[in-house]
Tab-separated table of C-alpha atoms and ligand atoms in Angstrom:
chain	number	residue	atom	x	y	z
A	1160	UNK	CA	-1.940	2.293	-43.024
A	1161	UNK	CA	-2.325	5.467	-40.995
A	1162	UNK	CA	0.461	6.212	-38.577
A	1163	UNK	CA	0.277	8.190	-35.399
A	1164	UNK	CA	0.996	11.802	-34.605
A	1165	UNK	CA	3.543	10.410	-32.105
A	1166	UNK	CA	2.413	13.124	-29.759
A	1167	UNK	CA	-0.612	14.376	-27.929
A	1168	UNK	CA	-1.621	16.188	-24.776
A	1169	UNK	CA	1.522	16.681	-22.711
A	1170	UNK	CA	1.179	14.659	-19.524
A	1171	UNK	CA	3.269	13.730	-16.502
A	1172	UNK	CA	4.100	10.197	-15.334
A	1173	UNK	CA	0.900	10.165	-13.252
A	1174	UNK	CA	-1.075	11.266	-16.389
A	1175	UNK	CA	-1.851	14.694	-14.894
A	1176	UNK	CA	-1.736	17.630	-17.334
A	1177	UNK	CA	-1.359	21.403	-17.147
A	1178	UNK	CA	-5.114	21.644	-16.544
A	1179	UNK	CA	-6.049	20.674	-12.986
A	1180	UNK	CA	-8.269	17.540	-12.799
A	1181	UNK	CA	-7.637	16.645	-16.459
A	1182	UNK	CA	-5.757	13.352	-16.914
A	1183	UNK	CA	-4.581	12.150	-20.333
A	1184	UNK	CA	-3.736	8.585	-21.371
A	1185	UNK	CA	-3.608	6.400	-24.469
A	1186	UNK	CA	-3.895	7.680	-28.017
A	1187	UNK	CA	-4.589	11.307	-27.047
A	1188	UNK	CA	-1.590	11.635	-24.707
A	1189	UNK	CA	2.091	12.314	-24.973
A	1190	UNK	CA	3.867	10.691	-22.056
A	1191	UNK	CA	7.163	10.000	-23.779
A	1192	UNK	CA	7.098	6.174	-23.678
A	1193	UNK	CA	7.327	5.683	-27.446
A	1194	UNK	CA	10.168	8.000	-28.383
A	1195	UNK	CA	9.950	9.020	-32.043
A	1196	UNK	CA	8.548	5.712	-33.294
A	1197	UNK	CA	5.684	3.795	-31.767
A	1198	UNK	CA	6.217	0.067	-32.314
A	1199	UNK	CA	3.341	-2.233	-33.308
A	1200	UNK	CA	1.462	-3.675	-30.343
A	1201	UNK	CA	2.734	-1.121	-27.835
A	1202	UNK	CA	-0.268	1.193	-28.023
A	1203	UNK	CA	-2.731	-1.110	-26.305
A	1204	UNK	CA	-0.175	-1.823	-23.602
A	1205	UNK	CA	0.228	1.920	-23.124
A	1206	UNK	CA	-3.533	2.505	-23.072
A	1207	UNK	CA	-4.048	-0.290	-20.512
A	1208	UNK	CA	-1.199	0.796	-18.222
A	1209	UNK	CA	-1.740	4.553	-18.286
A	1210	UNK	CA	-5.518	4.058	-18.370
A	1211	UNK	CA	-5.260	2.384	-14.972
A	1212	UNK	CA	-2.996	5.154	-13.644
A	1213	UNK	CA	-5.348	7.859	-15.002
A	1214	UNK	CA	-8.398	6.161	-13.481
A	1215	UNK	CA	-6.725	5.901	-10.084
A	1216	UNK	CA	-5.505	9.511	-10.169
A	1217	UNK	CA	-8.879	10.830	-11.370
A	1218	UNK	CA	-10.623	8.979	-8.526
A	1219	UNK	CA	-8.168	10.481	-6.018
A	1220	UNK	CA	-8.790	13.983	-7.421
A	1221	UNK	CA	-12.559	13.443	-7.301
A	1222	UNK	CA	-12.349	12.390	-3.640
A	1223	UNK	CA	-10.493	15.603	-2.838
A	1224	UNK	CA	-13.484	17.411	-4.336
A	1225	UNK	CA	-11.590	20.541	-5.427
A	1226	UNK	CA	-13.410	21.536	-8.591
A	1227	UNK	CA	-13.210	24.587	-10.825
A	1228	UNK	CA	-16.221	26.904	-10.749
A	1229	UNK	CA	-18.203	26.653	-13.988
A	1230	UNK	CA	-17.243	29.402	-16.428
A	1231	UNK	CA	-20.680	30.268	-17.841
A	1232	UNK	CA	-19.205	32.637	-20.418
A	1233	UNK	CA	-17.316	29.644	-21.828
A	1234	UNK	CA	-20.484	27.522	-21.756
A	1235	UNK	CA	-22.391	30.255	-23.619
A	1236	UNK	CA	-19.588	30.479	-26.190
A	1237	UNK	CA	-19.712	26.702	-26.800
A	1238	UNK	CA	-23.502	26.813	-27.131
A	1239	UNK	CA	-23.226	29.576	-29.720
A	1240	UNK	CA	-20.627	27.492	-31.578
A	1241	UNK	CA	-22.909	24.434	-31.679
A	1242	UNK	CA	-25.931	26.583	-32.621
A	1243	UNK	CA	-24.031	28.099	-35.542
A	1244	UNK	CA	-23.253	24.611	-36.901
A	1245	UNK	CA	-26.840	23.380	-36.517
A	1246	UNK	CA	-28.568	26.509	-37.767
A	1247	UNK	CA	-26.142	27.575	-40.500
A	1248	UNK	CA	-26.652	26.836	-44.168
A	1249	UNK	CA	-24.684	23.788	-45.302
A	1250	UNK	CA	-22.493	24.616	-48.294
A	1251	UNK	CA	-19.997	21.742	-48.310
A	1252	UNK	CA	-19.969	18.002	-47.906
A	1253	UNK	CA	-18.254	16.811	-44.712
A	1254	UNK	CA	-17.293	13.426	-46.202
A	1255	UNK	CA	-15.519	14.990	-49.173
A	1256	UNK	CA	-13.637	17.460	-46.983
A	1257	UNK	CA	-12.587	14.761	-44.512
A	1258	UNK	CA	-11.377	12.530	-47.364
A	1259	UNK	CA	-9.429	15.465	-48.854
A	1260	UNK	CA	-7.763	16.167	-45.503
A	1261	UNK	CA	-6.760	12.480	-45.173
A	1262	UNK	CA	-5.415	12.303	-48.745
A	1263	UNK	CA	-3.496	15.540	-48.275
A	1264	UNK	CA	-1.795	14.359	-45.082
A	1265	UNK	CA	-1.162	10.873	-46.487
A	1266	UNK	CA	0.518	12.289	-49.588
A	1267	UNK	CA	2.437	15.204	-48.064
A	1268	UNK	CA	3.031	14.397	-44.403
A	1269	UNK	CA	3.648	10.639	-44.302
A	1270	UNK	CA	6.858	9.199	-42.887
A	1271	UNK	CA	8.901	10.681	-45.777
A	1272	UNK	CA	8.449	14.453	-45.974
A	1273	UNK	CA	10.225	17.628	-47.098
A	1274	UNK	CA	9.800	21.314	-46.335
A	1275	UNK	CA	7.843	21.766	-49.590
A	1276	UNK	CA	5.487	18.835	-49.069
A	1277	UNK	CA	4.762	19.923	-45.465
A	1278	UNK	CA	4.297	23.578	-46.471
A	1279	UNK	CA	1.853	22.476	-49.213
A	1280	UNK	CA	-0.055	20.374	-46.700
A	1281	UNK	CA	-0.211	23.286	-44.244
A	1282	UNK	CA	-1.491	25.665	-46.916
A	1283	UNK	CA	-4.223	23.166	-47.791
A	1284	UNK	CA	-5.164	22.734	-44.107
A	1285	UNK	CA	-5.516	26.536	-43.796
A	1286	UNK	CA	-7.720	26.513	-46.912
A	1287	UNK	CA	-9.900	23.765	-45.386
A	1288	UNK	CA	-10.103	25.767	-42.136
A	1289	UNK	CA	-11.533	28.719	-44.048
A	1290	UNK	CA	-13.952	26.467	-45.945
A	1291	UNK	CA	-15.027	24.669	-42.752
A	1292	UNK	CA	-17.021	27.716	-41.637
A	1293	UNK	CA	-19.487	26.714	-44.381
A	1294	UNK	CA	-19.746	23.213	-42.961
A	1295	UNK	CA	-23.132	23.061	-41.230
A	1296	UNK	CA	-25.734	20.390	-40.491
A	1297	UNK	CA	-28.270	19.293	-43.103
A	1298	UNK	CA	-29.954	17.377	-40.285
A	1299	UNK	CA	-31.135	20.067	-37.810
A	1300	UNK	CA	-32.012	17.730	-34.940
A	1301	UNK	CA	-30.593	18.643	-31.546
A	1302	UNK	CA	-30.322	15.156	-30.074
A	1303	UNK	CA	-28.235	12.213	-31.307
A	1304	UNK	CA	-27.035	14.236	-34.271
A	1305	UNK	CA	-24.142	12.241	-35.749
A	1306	UNK	CA	-23.565	14.882	-38.438
A	1307	UNK	CA	-22.978	17.555	-35.779
A	1308	UNK	CA	-20.430	15.304	-34.051
A	1309	UNK	CA	-18.650	14.629	-37.376
A	1310	UNK	CA	-18.384	18.360	-38.145
A	1311	UNK	CA	-16.970	19.186	-34.690
A	1312	UNK	CA	-14.530	16.250	-34.953
A	1313	UNK	CA	-13.448	17.401	-38.405
A	1314	UNK	CA	-12.788	20.963	-37.223
A	1315	UNK	CA	-10.756	19.565	-34.297
A	1316	UNK	CA	-8.865	17.306	-36.734
A	1317	UNK	CA	-7.846	20.414	-38.680
A	1318	UNK	CA	-6.348	21.913	-35.496
A	1319	UNK	CA	-4.424	18.688	-34.804
A	1320	UNK	CA	-3.247	18.598	-38.450
A	1321	UNK	CA	-2.006	22.186	-38.192
A	1322	UNK	CA	-0.091	21.402	-34.976
A	1323	UNK	CA	1.444	18.260	-36.515
A	1324	UNK	CA	2.542	20.044	-39.676
A	1325	UNK	CA	4.019	22.995	-37.776
A	1326	UNK	CA	6.027	20.586	-35.586
A	1327	UNK	CA	7.252	18.598	-38.584
A	1328	UNK	CA	8.298	21.790	-40.408
A	1329	UNK	CA	10.200	23.070	-37.369
A	1330	UNK	CA	12.138	19.825	-36.802
A	1331	UNK	CA	14.845	20.048	-39.452
A	1332	UNK	CA	16.332	16.587	-38.880
A	1333	UNK	CA	15.295	12.936	-39.255
A	1334	UNK	CA	14.256	10.861	-36.257
A	1335	UNK	CA	12.042	7.748	-35.952
A	1336	UNK	CA	9.043	8.047	-38.266
A	1337	UNK	CA	9.807	11.696	-39.025
A	1338	UNK	CA	12.085	11.324	-42.068
A	1339	UNK	CA	12.915	14.646	-43.731
A	1340	UNK	CA	14.310	13.962	-47.225
A	1341	UNK	CA	15.852	17.452	-47.085
A	1342	UNK	CA	17.422	16.830	-43.630
A	1343	UNK	CA	18.220	13.089	-43.611
A	1344	UNK	CA	20.587	13.202	-40.633
A	1345	UNK	CA	19.678	12.769	-36.979
A	1346	UNK	CA	20.594	16.025	-35.196
A	1347	UNK	CA	21.133	15.248	-31.519
A	1348	UNK	CA	22.733	18.636	-30.899
A	1349	UNK	CA	19.726	20.809	-31.756
A	1350	UNK	CA	16.712	18.538	-31.578
A	1351	UNK	CA	17.120	16.332	-28.499
A	1352	UNK	CA	14.052	18.181	-27.195
A	1353	UNK	CA	10.260	17.877	-27.130
A	1354	UNK	CA	8.169	19.995	-29.501
A	1355	UNK	CA	5.451	21.757	-27.507
A	1356	UNK	CA	2.505	23.496	-29.173
A	1357	UNK	CA	0.312	25.865	-27.186
A	1358	UNK	CA	-2.906	27.366	-28.441
A	1359	UNK	CA	-2.700	31.023	-27.390
A	1360	UNK	CA	-5.823	32.142	-29.260
A	1361	UNK	CA	-8.409	30.500	-31.512
A	1362	UNK	CA	-6.193	30.938	-34.554
A	1363	UNK	CA	-2.754	31.213	-33.012
A	1364	UNK	CA	-0.559	28.254	-32.108
A	1365	UNK	CA	2.857	28.845	-30.551
A	1366	UNK	CA	5.598	26.276	-31.053
A	1367	UNK	CA	8.591	25.853	-28.715
A	1368	UNK	CA	11.246	23.232	-28.076
A	1369	UNK	CA	11.388	22.284	-24.405
A	1370	UNK	CA	12.917	19.846	-21.949
A	1371	UNK	CA	15.319	17.156	-22.969
A	1372	UNK	CA	14.412	13.804	-24.464
A	1373	UNK	CA	16.738	12.066	-22.030
A	1374	UNK	CA	14.175	12.817	-19.333
A	1375	UNK	CA	11.581	10.819	-21.278
A	1376	UNK	CA	10.627	7.275	-20.298
A	1377	UNK	CA	11.950	5.737	-23.495
A	1378	UNK	CA	15.392	7.236	-23.015
A	1379	UNK	CA	15.451	6.219	-19.393
A	1380	UNK	CA	14.510	2.621	-20.346
A	1381	UNK	CA	17.119	2.554	-23.122
A	1382	UNK	CA	19.753	3.867	-20.733
A	1383	UNK	CA	18.777	1.164	-18.219
A	1384	UNK	CA	19.246	-1.642	-20.788
A	1385	UNK	CA	22.491	-0.154	-22.069
A	1386	UNK	CA	23.802	-0.172	-18.515
A	1387	UNK	CA	23.056	-3.940	-18.106
B	1878	FAD	C1	-6.049	0.578	-37.853
B	1878	FAD	C2	-5.429	0.520	-36.480
B	1878	FAD	C3	-4.750	-0.618	-36.074
B	1878	FAD	C4	-4.179	-0.691	-34.808
B	1878	FAD	N1	-3.516	-1.823	-34.439
B	1878	FAD	C5	-2.962	-1.931	-33.216
B	1878	FAD	C6	-2.293	-3.118	-32.788
B	1878	FAD	O1	-2.206	-4.107	-33.529
B	1878	FAD	N2	-1.754	-3.138	-31.555
B	1878	FAD	C7	-1.813	-2.068	-30.718
B	1878	FAD	O2	-1.305	-2.138	-29.606
B	1878	FAD	N3	-2.444	-0.927	-31.091
B	1878	FAD	C8	-3.026	-0.828	-32.305
B	1878	FAD	N4	-3.661	0.331	-32.681
B	1878	FAD	C9	-3.698	1.452	-31.770
B	1878	FAD	C10	-4.705	1.236	-30.658
B	1878	FAD	O3	-5.892	0.680	-31.185
B	1878	FAD	C11	-5.018	2.608	-30.036
B	1878	FAD	O4	-3.815	3.247	-29.631
B	1878	FAD	C12	-5.910	2.447	-28.800
B	1878	FAD	O5	-7.122	1.818	-29.159
B	1878	FAD	C13	-6.183	3.817	-28.217
B	1878	FAD	O6	-7.080	3.677	-27.151
B	1878	FAD	P1	-7.672	4.945	-26.446
B	1878	FAD	O7	-8.629	4.417	-25.426
B	1878	FAD	O8	-6.548	5.824	-25.990
B	1878	FAD	O9	-8.410	5.770	-27.594
B	1878	FAD	P2	-9.683	5.362	-28.466
B	1878	FAD	O10	-9.756	3.877	-28.670
B	1878	FAD	O11	-9.631	6.241	-29.664
B	1878	FAD	O12	-10.904	5.758	-27.522
B	1878	FAD	C14	-11.329	7.071	-27.356
B	1878	FAD	C15	-12.818	7.026	-27.060
B	1878	FAD	O13	-13.274	8.323	-26.701
B	1878	FAD	C16	-14.505	8.574	-27.335
B	1878	FAD	N5	-14.668	10.035	-27.437
B	1878	FAD	C17	-14.045	10.898	-28.267
B	1878	FAD	N6	-14.463	12.142	-28.043
B	1878	FAD	C18	-15.354	12.081	-27.041
B	1878	FAD	C19	-16.120	13.059	-26.351
B	1878	FAD	N7	-16.055	14.352	-26.647
B	1878	FAD	N8	-16.946	12.626	-25.378
B	1878	FAD	C20	-17.014	11.308	-25.051
B	1878	FAD	N9	-16.297	10.348	-25.656
B	1878	FAD	C21	-15.487	10.731	-26.646
B	1878	FAD	C22	-14.389	7.876	-28.682
B	1878	FAD	O14	-15.659	7.621	-29.219
B	1878	FAD	C23	-13.647	6.600	-28.282
B	1878	FAD	O15	-14.519	5.566	-27.884
B	1878	FAD	C24	-4.273	0.412	-33.939
B	1878	FAD	C25	-4.972	1.538	-34.344
B	1878	FAD	C26	-5.548	1.603	-35.590
B	1878	FAD	C27	-6.315	2.835	-36.002
């Protein structure tokens, strides 16, 4: 019953992103083909089509052989992050927290939402973010540690949840599967734009409206069929 974020890593038609040599396709990507409502069955088609494009483009980039130098400070930072999760004292149960996050989003940020329900959900996500620092491994093994992977995934899920909720709060209109009970009308004048979220610092996301939806694939396809 879960629906999609209807967004993801911003990517161009050739699946390239703002980070050189990173190509995004499928569930993690936003390439504009679905508009504001992804129809059943279209996701696998998208994953297959853009997966092929991404594979081809990645191979081309690899052949060029222009790679970034390794940023060892970043590597050290990631190692410290993983160490802190393995070595820290576990105070909370990952399964309970993950279930609570799911229930919270299901109840407050489903297709039908209001400012209050979204603000409540965001407050709860911020609470979980604070609590998640006490989420460490009971199993201290350093190889094949599924618990470690679950904790990292959960922390990333909180970031995605925060971005989703901020976008939904900022879009004061109804469109596709984003139905605001407090703003039931479609507002083509102010919101015919993409919502872009950038992470400027570990705890700071910036939200902007950019571009025009008419430049998206879906709008181009719709325009094509309308013209026939
Ligand atoms: C319940 C449900 C029903 C669905 N029904 C349909 C349907 O009927 N028709 C349809 O078209 N679509 C359907 N979808 C959507 C469709 O399944 C997905 O959009 C599609 O599978 C996405 O494919 P993907 O390859 O982009 O992502 P995924 O299938 O999520 O693959 C991502 C892969 O990356 C791996 N991974 C993650 N992090 C890392 C990492 N750090 N390092 C290495 N690997 C990593 C994961 O383990 C995973 O194998 C459904 C989805 C769900 C959840």
